[in-house]
């Protein structure tokens, strides 16, 4: 039966309550589909075994995000474009809104589940993280910007201490310290060898990191609380953000010069921006699939490797000064990321703490000394 009926007595009147149970042939909402039906760009990942699923997700992340990074740096390498980072963000938000609308129309459930006020907050944070990040490329080398984006842990920890009163273990503090020292080392090297280095770029990318650290928590809470979909989140947050940026550019008078410049180079601006936005949109789809299938630990490891490859390719494809201080600073940041991953997954994987490792090393040294004395 697809329905059951119950009988109750209320104020001496008889009322029937009908409880409908969907049959197996009915289509469920896409918001509550299981991971077994996970599709990415039309590819049904459930039809492949685990190694093939992992290979497809990793290949998607690397291919689309490497193209994304290449196109982003290519756009900003065009002479005269660097002052128009906010306009590029406006175009990017427009394309993301269009992609989200198309994807939402292809789903069965088109209702908006998350409140508009929440989307206004998310849109503001999204504008901050992407707009400031794009604008910072007018003042920094692309590898320096990527290194900063690897260090989201630092503003997250600072906010946790001052806002929520959190306490962190030795591994987390060591990770933040390594990232901070690596950033300082990398930035100092950039200031010495890069002809276009400007402290303004460091301030912009730091503010973008703070917004990025906040947006993840707000998005996760909203999607869990209201059961919203990824396509809905993309459509409303980026379309509202598009309005924010458009109003801001109109108020400061930055819209006219940007439109005039891009109209003179439509292919190198709008054409590149379209593929830049498209590859970014596809890339995040594979990252979400990687998280659902293999967990956040694997996803962070893969995206960190992708960022390292992005930095290498940036030096290969775009002429820029190089110093080995970039390498040492980058290795410190990577070590900090490793410590952060280790700290988050120590209990799940039953790994020893840093204090346990230290005590084992010391006990091993004492044992060797005693054997030598004997």
PDB file of C-alpha atoms in Angstrom, residues 67-78 137 141-143 276 310-311 313-315 317-320:
ATOM      1  CA  UNK A  67      43.398  25.542 -16.539  1.00  0.00           C
ATOM      2  CA  UNK A  68      41.565  27.906 -14.154  1.00  0.00           C
ATOM      3  CA  UNK A  69      44.820  29.137 -12.630  1.00  0.00           C
ATOM      4  CA  UNK A  70      46.521  29.458 -16.014  1.00  0.00           C
ATOM      5  CA  UNK A  71      43.669  31.549 -17.457  1.00  0.00           C
ATOM      6  CA  UNK A  72      43.503  33.741 -14.352  1.00  0.00           C
ATOM      7  CA  UNK A  73      47.184  34.608 -14.573  1.00  0.00           C
ATOM      8  CA  UNK A  74      46.921  34.974 -18.364  1.00  0.00           C
ATOM      9  CA  UNK A  75      44.169  37.579 -18.014  1.00  0.00           C
ATOM     10  CA  UNK A  76      46.139  39.615 -15.483  1.00  0.00           C
ATOM     11  CA  UNK A  77      49.320  39.388 -17.553  1.00  0.00           C
ATOM     12  CA  UNK A  78      47.597  41.442 -20.265  1.00  0.00           C
ATOM     13  CA  UNK A 137      46.893  39.852  -8.462  1.00  0.00           C
ATOM     14  CA  UNK A 141      52.929  37.457  -8.209  1.00  0.00           C
ATOM     15  CA  UNK A 142      50.482  34.600  -8.807  1.00  0.00           C
ATOM     16  CA  UNK A 143      52.570  32.030  -6.821  1.00  0.00           C
ATOM     17  CA  UNK A 276      38.078  30.782 -16.561  1.00  0.00           C
ATOM     18  CA  UNK A 310      49.887  25.451 -10.091  1.00  0.00           C
ATOM     19  CA  UNK A 311      52.895  27.281  -8.635  1.00  0.00           C
ATOM     20  CA  UNK A 313      53.418  25.708 -13.893  1.00  0.00           C
ATOM     21  CA  UNK A 314      53.217  29.432 -13.172  1.00  0.00           C
ATOM     22  CA  UNK A 315      57.013  29.663 -13.161  1.00  0.00           C
ATOM     23  CA  UNK A 317      54.616  29.328 -18.471  1.00  0.00           C
ATOM     24  CA  UNK A 318      55.027  32.926 -17.282  1.00  0.00           C
ATOM     25  CA  UNK A 319      58.390  34.652 -17.102  1.00  0.00           C
ATOM     26  CA  UNK A 320      59.108  35.898 -13.596  1.00  0.00           C
TER      27      UNK A 320
END
